[in-house]
PDB file of C-alpha atoms in Angstrom:
ATOM      1  CA  MET A 777      -1.682  14.941  24.090  1.00 76.00           C
ATOM      2  CA  ASN A 778      -4.873  13.132  23.086  1.00 87.00           C
ATOM      3  CA  ARG A 779      -5.821  15.924  20.670  1.00 88.00           C
ATOM      4  CA  VAL A 780      -2.415  15.728  18.983  1.00 88.00           C
ATOM      5  CA  LEU A 781      -2.734  11.976  18.598  1.00 89.00           C
ATOM      6  CA  ILE A 782      -6.265  12.264  17.168  1.00 88.00           C
ATOM      7  CA  ALA A 783      -5.146  14.978  14.735  1.00 89.00           C
ATOM      8  CA  PHE A 784      -2.192  12.831  13.616  1.00 88.00           C
ATOM      9  CA  VAL A 785      -4.447   9.819  13.028  1.00 86.00           C
ATOM     10  CA  MET A 786      -6.902  11.951  11.031  1.00 86.00           C
ATOM     11  CA  VAL A 787      -4.125  13.335   8.818  1.00 85.00           C
ATOM     12  CA  VAL A 788      -2.731   9.842   8.155  1.00 83.00           C
ATOM     13  CA  ALA A 789      -6.229   8.608   7.296  1.00 81.00           C
ATOM     14  CA  MET A 790      -6.808  11.496   4.874  1.00 79.00           C
ATOM     15  CA  LEU A 791      -3.495  10.875   3.151  1.00 77.00           C
ATOM     16  CA  ALA A 792      -4.153   7.145   2.812  1.00 71.00           C
ATOM     17  CA  ALA A 793      -7.729   7.492   1.530  1.00 64.00           C
ATOM     18  CA  PRO A 794      -6.982   8.471  -2.110  1.00 62.00           C
ATOM     19  CA  ALA A 795      -4.617   5.513  -2.553  1.00 57.00           C
ATOM     20  CA  THR A 796      -7.263   3.000  -1.424  1.00 55.00           C
ATOM     21  CA  ALA A 797     -10.278   4.621  -3.087  1.00 55.00           C
ATOM     22  CA  SER A 798      -9.142   4.365  -6.714  1.00 61.00           C
ATOM     23  CA  PRO A 799     -11.893   3.353  -9.159  1.00 62.00           C
ATOM     24  CA  PRO A 800     -11.769  -0.075 -10.798  1.00 62.00           C
ATOM     25  CA  ASP A 801     -10.049  -0.322 -14.169  1.00 63.00           C
ATOM     26  CA  HIS A 802     -12.531  -1.137 -16.942  1.00 60.00           C
ATOM     27  CA  ALA A 803     -10.201  -0.274 -19.821  1.00 60.00           C
ATOM     28  CA  GLY A 804     -10.316  -3.810 -21.217  1.00 58.00           C
ATOM     29  CA  ASP A 805     -14.064  -4.260 -20.803  1.00 55.00           C
ATOM     30  CA  ALA A 806     -16.213  -3.799 -23.896  1.00 57.00           C
ATOM     31  CA  GLN A 807     -19.256  -3.336 -21.659  1.00 55.00           C
ATOM     32  CA  PRO A 808     -19.040  -1.922 -18.112  1.00 56.00           C
ATOM     33  CA  SER A 809     -19.936  -4.299 -15.303  1.00 63.00           C
ATOM     34  CA  VAL A 810     -23.704  -4.299 -14.804  1.00 67.00           C
ATOM     35  CA  ALA A 811     -26.154  -6.660 -13.171  1.00 74.00           C
ATOM     36  CA  PRO A 812     -27.093  -9.719 -15.249  1.00 71.00           C
ATOM     37  CA  GLY A 813     -30.261  -9.075 -17.193  1.00 74.00           C
ATOM     38  CA  LEU A 814     -29.624  -5.370 -17.619  1.00 78.00           C
ATOM     39  CA  ILE A 815     -27.167  -5.540 -20.517  1.00 79.00           C
ATOM     40  CA  ASP A 816     -28.286  -3.618 -23.613  1.00 79.00           C
ATOM     41  CA  ARG A 817     -26.046  -4.686 -26.504  1.00 80.00           C
ATOM     42  CA  ASP A 818     -27.971  -3.044 -29.332  1.00 81.00           C
ATOM     43  CA  GLY A 819     -28.317   0.344 -27.621  1.00 80.00           C
ATOM     44  CA  ASP A 820     -32.092   0.730 -27.928  1.00 83.00           C
ATOM     45  CA  GLY A 821     -32.568   1.441 -24.210  1.00 81.00           C
ATOM     46  CA  ILE A 822     -34.233  -1.916 -23.426  1.00 83.00           C
ATOM     47  CA  SER A 823     -32.247  -4.731 -21.842  1.00 86.00           C
ATOM     48  CA  ASP A 824     -31.717  -7.772 -24.040  1.00 86.00           C
ATOM     49  CA  ASP A 825     -33.512 -10.076 -21.586  1.00 86.00           C
ATOM     50  CA  LEU A 826     -36.561  -7.803 -21.429  1.00 86.00           C
ATOM     51  CA  ALA A 827     -36.633  -7.463 -25.213  1.00 87.00           C
ATOM     52  CA  ALA A 828     -36.573 -11.248 -25.596  1.00 88.00           C
ATOM     53  CA  LYS A 829     -39.478 -11.623 -23.117  1.00 88.00           C
ATOM     54  CA  LEU A 830     -41.460  -8.864 -24.836  1.00 88.00           C
ATOM     55  CA  SER A 831     -40.981 -10.516 -28.221  1.00 88.00           C
ATOM     56  CA  GLU A 832     -42.505 -13.729 -26.862  1.00 90.00           C
ATOM     57  CA  LEU A 833     -45.762 -11.987 -25.910  1.00 87.00           C
ATOM     58  CA  PRO A 834     -48.735 -12.487 -28.237  1.00 82.00           C
TER      59      PRO A 834
END
């Protein structure tokens, strides 16, 4: 009886997993969500914050 119950719970968990594990919808975002300071708007491969700090160096 315990094995049947465990198997039933596992099947229910497997069926419920795809419904709860859907990826977030970023269709309206121009830029995907990233950590602040890592955004690269001009596409040169260097974050905008780092580029600003590098431009301040002598």
